[in-house]
PDB file of C-alpha atoms in Angstrom:
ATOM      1  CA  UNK A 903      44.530-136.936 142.586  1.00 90.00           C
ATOM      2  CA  UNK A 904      43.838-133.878 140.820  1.00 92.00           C
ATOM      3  CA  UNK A 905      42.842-130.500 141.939  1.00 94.00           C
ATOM      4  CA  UNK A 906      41.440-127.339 140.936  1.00 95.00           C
ATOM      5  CA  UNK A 907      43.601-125.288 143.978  1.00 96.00           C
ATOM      6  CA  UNK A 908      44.858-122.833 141.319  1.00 95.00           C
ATOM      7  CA  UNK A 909      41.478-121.401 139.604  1.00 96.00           C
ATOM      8  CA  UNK A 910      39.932-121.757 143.029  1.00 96.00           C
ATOM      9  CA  UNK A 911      43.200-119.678 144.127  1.00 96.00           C
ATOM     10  CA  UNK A 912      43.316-116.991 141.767  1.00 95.00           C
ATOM     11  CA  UNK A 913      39.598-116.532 141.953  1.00 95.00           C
ATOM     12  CA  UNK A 914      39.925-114.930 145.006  1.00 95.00           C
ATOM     13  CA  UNK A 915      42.772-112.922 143.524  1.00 95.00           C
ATOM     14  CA  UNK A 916      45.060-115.016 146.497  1.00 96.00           C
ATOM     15  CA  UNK A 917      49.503-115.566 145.891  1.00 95.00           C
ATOM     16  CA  UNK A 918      50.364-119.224 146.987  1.00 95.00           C
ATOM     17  CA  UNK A 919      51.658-117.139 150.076  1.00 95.00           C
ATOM     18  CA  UNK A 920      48.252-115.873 151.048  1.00 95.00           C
ATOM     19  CA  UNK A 921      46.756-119.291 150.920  1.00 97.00           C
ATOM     20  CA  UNK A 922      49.696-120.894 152.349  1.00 97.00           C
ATOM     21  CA  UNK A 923      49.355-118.306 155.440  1.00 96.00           C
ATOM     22  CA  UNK A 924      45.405-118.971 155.624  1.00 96.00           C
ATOM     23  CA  UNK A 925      45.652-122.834 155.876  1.00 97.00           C
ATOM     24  CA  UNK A 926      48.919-122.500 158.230  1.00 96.00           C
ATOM     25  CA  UNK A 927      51.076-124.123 155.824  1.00 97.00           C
ATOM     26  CA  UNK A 928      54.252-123.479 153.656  1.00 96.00           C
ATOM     27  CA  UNK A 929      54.233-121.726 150.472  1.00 95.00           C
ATOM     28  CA  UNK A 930      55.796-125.159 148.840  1.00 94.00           C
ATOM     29  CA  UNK A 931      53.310-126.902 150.172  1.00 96.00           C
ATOM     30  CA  UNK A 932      50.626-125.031 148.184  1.00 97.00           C
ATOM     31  CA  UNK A 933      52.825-125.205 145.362  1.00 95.00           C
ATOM     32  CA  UNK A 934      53.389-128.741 145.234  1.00 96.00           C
ATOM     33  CA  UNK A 935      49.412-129.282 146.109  1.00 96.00           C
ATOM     34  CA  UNK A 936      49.033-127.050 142.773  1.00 96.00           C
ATOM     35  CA  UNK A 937      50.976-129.039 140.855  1.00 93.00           C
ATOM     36  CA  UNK A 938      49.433-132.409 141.649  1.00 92.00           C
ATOM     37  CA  UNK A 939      52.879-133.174 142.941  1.00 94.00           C
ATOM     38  CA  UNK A 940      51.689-133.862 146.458  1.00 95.00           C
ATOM     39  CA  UNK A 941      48.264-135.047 148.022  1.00 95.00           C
ATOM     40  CA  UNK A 942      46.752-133.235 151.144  1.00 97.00           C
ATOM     41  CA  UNK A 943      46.113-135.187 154.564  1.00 97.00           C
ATOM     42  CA  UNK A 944      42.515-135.292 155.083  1.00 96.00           C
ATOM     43  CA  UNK A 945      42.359-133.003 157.942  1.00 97.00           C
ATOM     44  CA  UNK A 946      44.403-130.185 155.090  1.00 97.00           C
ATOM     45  CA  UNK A 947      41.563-131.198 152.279  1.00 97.00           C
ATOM     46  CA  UNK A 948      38.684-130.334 154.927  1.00 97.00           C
ATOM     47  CA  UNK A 949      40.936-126.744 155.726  1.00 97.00           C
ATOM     48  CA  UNK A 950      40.772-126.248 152.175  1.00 97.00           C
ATOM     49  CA  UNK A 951      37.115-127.089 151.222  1.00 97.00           C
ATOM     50  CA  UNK A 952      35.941-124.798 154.227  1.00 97.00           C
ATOM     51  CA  UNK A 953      37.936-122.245 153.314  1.00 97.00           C
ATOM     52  CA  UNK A 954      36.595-122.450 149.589  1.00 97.00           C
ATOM     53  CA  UNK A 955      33.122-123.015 151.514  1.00 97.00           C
ATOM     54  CA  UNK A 956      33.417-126.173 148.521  1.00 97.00           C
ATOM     55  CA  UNK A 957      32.541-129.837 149.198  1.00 97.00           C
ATOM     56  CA  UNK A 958      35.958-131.916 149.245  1.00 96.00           C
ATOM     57  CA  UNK A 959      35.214-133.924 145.962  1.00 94.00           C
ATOM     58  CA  UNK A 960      34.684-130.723 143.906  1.00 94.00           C
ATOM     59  CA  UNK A 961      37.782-129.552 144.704  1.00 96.00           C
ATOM     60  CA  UNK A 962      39.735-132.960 144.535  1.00 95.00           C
ATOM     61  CA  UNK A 963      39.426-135.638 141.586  1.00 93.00           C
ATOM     62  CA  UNK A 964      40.674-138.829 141.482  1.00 89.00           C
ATOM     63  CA  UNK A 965      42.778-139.720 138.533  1.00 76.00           C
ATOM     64  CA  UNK A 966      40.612-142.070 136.130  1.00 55.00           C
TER      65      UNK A 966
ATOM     66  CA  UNK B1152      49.383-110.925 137.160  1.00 46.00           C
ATOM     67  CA  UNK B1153      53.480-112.020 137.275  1.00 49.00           C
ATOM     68  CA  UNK B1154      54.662-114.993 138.404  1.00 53.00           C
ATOM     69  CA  UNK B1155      56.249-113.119 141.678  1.00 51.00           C
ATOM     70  CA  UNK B1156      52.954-111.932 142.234  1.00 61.00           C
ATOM     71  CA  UNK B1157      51.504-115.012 141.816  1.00 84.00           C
ATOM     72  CA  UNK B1158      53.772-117.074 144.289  1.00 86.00           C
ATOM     73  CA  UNK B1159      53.679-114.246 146.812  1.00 89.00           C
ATOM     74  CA  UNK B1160      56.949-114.492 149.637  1.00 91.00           C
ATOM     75  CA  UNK B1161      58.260-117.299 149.986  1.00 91.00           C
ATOM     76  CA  UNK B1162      58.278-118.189 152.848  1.00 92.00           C
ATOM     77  CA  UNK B1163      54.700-117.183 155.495  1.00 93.00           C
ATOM     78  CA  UNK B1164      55.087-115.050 158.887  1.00 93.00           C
ATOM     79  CA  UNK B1165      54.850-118.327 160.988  1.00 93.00           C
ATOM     80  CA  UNK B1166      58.336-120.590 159.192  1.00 94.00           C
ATOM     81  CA  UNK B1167      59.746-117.215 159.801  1.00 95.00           C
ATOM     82  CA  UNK B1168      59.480-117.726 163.555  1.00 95.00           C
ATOM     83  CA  UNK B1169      60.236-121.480 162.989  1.00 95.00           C
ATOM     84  CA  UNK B1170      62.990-121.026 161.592  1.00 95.00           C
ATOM     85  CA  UNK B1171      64.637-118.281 163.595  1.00 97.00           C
ATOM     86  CA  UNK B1172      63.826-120.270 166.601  1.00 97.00           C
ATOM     87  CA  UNK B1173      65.759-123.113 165.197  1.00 97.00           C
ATOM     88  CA  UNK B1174      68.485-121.253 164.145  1.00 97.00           C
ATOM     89  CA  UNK B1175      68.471-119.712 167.411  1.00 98.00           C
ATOM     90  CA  UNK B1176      68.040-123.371 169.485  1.00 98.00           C
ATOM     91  CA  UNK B1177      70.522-125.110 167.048  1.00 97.00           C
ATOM     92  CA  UNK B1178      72.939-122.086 166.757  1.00 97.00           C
ATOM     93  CA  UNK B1179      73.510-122.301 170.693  1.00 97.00           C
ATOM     94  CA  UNK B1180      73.792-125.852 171.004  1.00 97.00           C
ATOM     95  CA  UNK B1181      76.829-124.978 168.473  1.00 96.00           C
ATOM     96  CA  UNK B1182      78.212-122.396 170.285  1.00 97.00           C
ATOM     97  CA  UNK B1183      77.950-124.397 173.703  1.00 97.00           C
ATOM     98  CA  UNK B1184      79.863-126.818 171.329  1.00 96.00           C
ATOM     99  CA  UNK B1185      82.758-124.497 170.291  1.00 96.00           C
ATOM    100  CA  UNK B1186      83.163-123.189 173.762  1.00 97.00           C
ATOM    101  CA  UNK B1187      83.096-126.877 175.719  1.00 96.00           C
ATOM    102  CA  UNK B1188      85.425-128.055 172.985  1.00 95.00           C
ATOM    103  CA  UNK B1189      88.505-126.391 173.930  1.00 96.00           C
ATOM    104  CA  UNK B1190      87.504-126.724 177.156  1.00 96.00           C
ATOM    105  CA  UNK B1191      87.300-130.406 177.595  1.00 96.00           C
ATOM    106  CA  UNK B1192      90.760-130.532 175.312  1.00 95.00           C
ATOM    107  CA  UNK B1193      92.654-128.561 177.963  1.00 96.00           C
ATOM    108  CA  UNK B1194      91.351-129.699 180.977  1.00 96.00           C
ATOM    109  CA  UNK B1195      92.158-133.570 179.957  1.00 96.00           C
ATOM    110  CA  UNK B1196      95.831-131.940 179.996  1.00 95.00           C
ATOM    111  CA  UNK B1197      95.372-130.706 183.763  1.00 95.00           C
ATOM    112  CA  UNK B1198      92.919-133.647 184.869  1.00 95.00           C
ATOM    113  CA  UNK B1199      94.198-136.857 183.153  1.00 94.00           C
ATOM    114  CA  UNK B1200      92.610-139.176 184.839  1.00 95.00           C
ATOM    115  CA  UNK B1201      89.025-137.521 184.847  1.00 95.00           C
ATOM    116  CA  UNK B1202      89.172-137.872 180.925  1.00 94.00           C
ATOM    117  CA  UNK B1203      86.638-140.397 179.867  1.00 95.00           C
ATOM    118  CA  UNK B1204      83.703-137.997 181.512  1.00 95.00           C
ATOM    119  CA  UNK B1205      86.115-134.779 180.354  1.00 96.00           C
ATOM    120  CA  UNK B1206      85.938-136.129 176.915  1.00 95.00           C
ATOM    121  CA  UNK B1207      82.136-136.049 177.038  1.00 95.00           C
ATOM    122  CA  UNK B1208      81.593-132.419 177.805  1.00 95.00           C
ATOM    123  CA  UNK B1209      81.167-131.790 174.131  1.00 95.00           C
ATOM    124  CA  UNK B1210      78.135-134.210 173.942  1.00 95.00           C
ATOM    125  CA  UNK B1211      75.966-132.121 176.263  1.00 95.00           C
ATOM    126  CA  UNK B1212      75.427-129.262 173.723  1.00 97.00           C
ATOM    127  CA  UNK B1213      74.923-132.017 170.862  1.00 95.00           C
ATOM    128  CA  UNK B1214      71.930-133.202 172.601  1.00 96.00           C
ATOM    129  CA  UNK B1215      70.520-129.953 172.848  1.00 97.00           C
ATOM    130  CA  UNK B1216      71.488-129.694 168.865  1.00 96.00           C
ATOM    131  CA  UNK B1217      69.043-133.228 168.765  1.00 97.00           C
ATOM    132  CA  UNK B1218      66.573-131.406 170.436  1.00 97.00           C
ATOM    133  CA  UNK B1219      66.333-128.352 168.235  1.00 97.00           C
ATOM    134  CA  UNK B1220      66.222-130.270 165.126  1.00 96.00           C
ATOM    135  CA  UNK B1221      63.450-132.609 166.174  1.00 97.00           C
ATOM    136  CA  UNK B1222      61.313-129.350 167.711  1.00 97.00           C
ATOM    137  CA  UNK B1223      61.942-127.756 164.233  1.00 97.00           C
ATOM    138  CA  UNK B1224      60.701-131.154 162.188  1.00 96.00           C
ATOM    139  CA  UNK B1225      57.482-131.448 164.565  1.00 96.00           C
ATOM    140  CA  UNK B1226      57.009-127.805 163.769  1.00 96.00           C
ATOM    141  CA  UNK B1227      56.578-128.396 160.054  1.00 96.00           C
ATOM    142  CA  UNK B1228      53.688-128.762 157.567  1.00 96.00           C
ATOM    143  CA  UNK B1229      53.023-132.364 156.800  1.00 97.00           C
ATOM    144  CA  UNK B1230      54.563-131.612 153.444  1.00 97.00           C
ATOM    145  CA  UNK B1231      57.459-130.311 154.415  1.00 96.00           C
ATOM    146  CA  UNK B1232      57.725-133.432 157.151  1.00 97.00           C
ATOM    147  CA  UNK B1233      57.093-135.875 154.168  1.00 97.00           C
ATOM    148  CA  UNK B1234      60.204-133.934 152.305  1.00 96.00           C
ATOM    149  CA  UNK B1235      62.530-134.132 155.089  1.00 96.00           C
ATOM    150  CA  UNK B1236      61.540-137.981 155.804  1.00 96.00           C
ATOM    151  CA  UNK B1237      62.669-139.041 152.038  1.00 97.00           C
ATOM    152  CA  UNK B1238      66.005-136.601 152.509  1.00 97.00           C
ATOM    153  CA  UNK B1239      66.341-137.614 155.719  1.00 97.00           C
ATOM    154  CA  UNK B1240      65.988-141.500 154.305  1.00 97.00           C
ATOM    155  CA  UNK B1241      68.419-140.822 151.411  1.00 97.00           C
ATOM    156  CA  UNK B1242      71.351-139.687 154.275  1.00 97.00           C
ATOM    157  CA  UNK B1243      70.780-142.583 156.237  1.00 98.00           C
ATOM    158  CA  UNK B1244      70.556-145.182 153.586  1.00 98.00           C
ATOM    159  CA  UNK B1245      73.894-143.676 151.765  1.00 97.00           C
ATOM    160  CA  UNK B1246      75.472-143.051 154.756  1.00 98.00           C
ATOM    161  CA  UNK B1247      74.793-146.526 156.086  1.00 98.00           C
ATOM    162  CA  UNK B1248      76.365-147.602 152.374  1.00 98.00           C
ATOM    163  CA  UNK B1249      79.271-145.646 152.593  1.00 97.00           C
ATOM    164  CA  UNK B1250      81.013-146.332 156.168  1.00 97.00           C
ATOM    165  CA  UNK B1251      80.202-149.812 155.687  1.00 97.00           C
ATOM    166  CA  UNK B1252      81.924-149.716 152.311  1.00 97.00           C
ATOM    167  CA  UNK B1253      84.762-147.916 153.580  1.00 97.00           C
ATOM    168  CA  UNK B1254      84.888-150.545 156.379  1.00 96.00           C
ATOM    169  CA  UNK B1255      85.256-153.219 154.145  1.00 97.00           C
ATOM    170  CA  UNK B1256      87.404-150.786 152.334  1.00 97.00           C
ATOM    171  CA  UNK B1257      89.679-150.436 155.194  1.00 96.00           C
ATOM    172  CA  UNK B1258      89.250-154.184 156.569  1.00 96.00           C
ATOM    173  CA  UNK B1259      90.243-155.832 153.500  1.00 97.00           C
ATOM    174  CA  UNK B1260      92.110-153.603 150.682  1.00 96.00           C
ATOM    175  CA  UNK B1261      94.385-152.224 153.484  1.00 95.00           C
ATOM    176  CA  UNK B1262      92.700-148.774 153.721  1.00 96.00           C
ATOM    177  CA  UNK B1263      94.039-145.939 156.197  1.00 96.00           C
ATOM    178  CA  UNK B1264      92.245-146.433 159.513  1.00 95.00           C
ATOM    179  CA  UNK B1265      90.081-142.912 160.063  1.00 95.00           C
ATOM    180  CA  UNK B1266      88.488-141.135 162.820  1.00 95.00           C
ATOM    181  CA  UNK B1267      84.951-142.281 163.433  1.00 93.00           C
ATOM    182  CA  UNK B1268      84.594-138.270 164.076  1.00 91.00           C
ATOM    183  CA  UNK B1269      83.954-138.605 159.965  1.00 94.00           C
ATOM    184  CA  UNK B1270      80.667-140.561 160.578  1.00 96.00           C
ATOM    185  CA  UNK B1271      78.895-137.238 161.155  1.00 94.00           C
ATOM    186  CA  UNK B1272      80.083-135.689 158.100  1.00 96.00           C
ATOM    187  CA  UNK B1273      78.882-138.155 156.016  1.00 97.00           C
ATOM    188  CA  UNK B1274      75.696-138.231 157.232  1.00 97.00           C
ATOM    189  CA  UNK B1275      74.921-134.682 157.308  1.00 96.00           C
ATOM    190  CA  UNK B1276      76.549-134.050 153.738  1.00 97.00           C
ATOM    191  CA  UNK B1277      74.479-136.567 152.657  1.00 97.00           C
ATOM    192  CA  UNK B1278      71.719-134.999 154.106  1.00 97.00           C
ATOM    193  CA  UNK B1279      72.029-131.510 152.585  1.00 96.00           C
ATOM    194  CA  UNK B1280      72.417-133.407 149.056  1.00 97.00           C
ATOM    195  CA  UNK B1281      69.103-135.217 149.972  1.00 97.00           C
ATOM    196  CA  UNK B1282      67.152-132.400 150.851  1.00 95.00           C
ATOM    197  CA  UNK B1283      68.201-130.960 147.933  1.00 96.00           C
ATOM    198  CA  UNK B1284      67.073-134.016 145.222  1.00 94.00           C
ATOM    199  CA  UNK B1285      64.096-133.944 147.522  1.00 95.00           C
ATOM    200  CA  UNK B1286      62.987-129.998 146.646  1.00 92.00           C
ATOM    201  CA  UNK B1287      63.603-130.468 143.255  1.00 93.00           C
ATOM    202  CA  UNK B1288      61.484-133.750 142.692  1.00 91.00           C
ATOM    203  CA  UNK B1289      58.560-131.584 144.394  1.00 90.00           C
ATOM    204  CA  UNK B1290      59.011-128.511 142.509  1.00 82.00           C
TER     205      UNK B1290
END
């Protein structure tokens, strides 16, 4: 699944710490979600598209 | 904007606290450990015949050791849980693979018998190289 974490990220001018800290989560975590290297539980993909105020599918894409 | 500034700390306010707790939890266990150790060993030379439950003192603190790590894992991000599962399965699966290859080792080339207080070692050294293959796949 792919993910658009890091533009939505730096948009709001945020270090992987500061979103780590705001979804209660490690900064690995965010960087592994960055990298594609690890896909979110559903209940962290919900965190994350409130906290981008974003539905879940615009931030996530499945890989064709 | 740097990559330092980009990353931010490494690690957030709360695994702070995690991990100081655990260190805290899992560094008494140890030092209930160091002190009951001695302790057990000379009092089997006073008390000989109470040593099978003197020789068990030790264990005590090692449960609270248990304890501490399994407190720290349910504290963890789901990623980080999902990290220490596959390390965690790396230590068990090689250290499953090497006792019973040095038991065969030792049952039928003629090995030196060793202490079973080795088991542990294995495991856990296995465990900090796991961890470590783990990180790095992720990073």
């Amino acid at each position: 699944v792919r993910n658009i974490l890091k533009v939505l990220r730096a948009g709001r001018d945020w270090s992987q710490a500061d979103l780590a800290e705001r979804l209660g989560v490690s900064r690995q975590t965010i960087n592994a979600l960055e990298s594609g290297k690890y896909d979110p539980s559903l209940p962290l993909a919900f965190k994350l598209a409130r906290l981008f105020s974003l539905p879940i599918e615009s931030i996530f894409d499945p890989d064709e | 904007v740097s990559e330092h500034h980009d990353q931010g700390p490494k690690y957030t306010p709360e695994e702070v606290r995690s991990s100081r707790r655990y260190f805290a939890e899992f560094g008494g266990a140890m030092l209930g450990y160091v002190v009951l150790l001695p302790s057990a060993i000379l009092l089997i030379r006073e008390l000989p015949e109470w040593r099978l439950g003197l020789a068990l003192l030790p264990v005590a603190p090692l449960a609270l050791a248990l304890m501490a790590v399994l407190r720290f894992l349910r504290r963890m991000d789901e990623f980080n849980r999902q990290l220490q599962l596959e390390a965690i399965g790396f230590a068990f699966g090689g250290g499953v693979m090497a006792t019973m290859t040095y038991g065969l080792l030792e049952a039928l080339a003629g090995l030196p018998r060793i202490s079973w207080t080795w088991v542990p070692v294995v495991f856990l050294s296995l465990l900090g190289l796991g961890t470590g293959v783990a990180r790095r796949r992720y990073r």
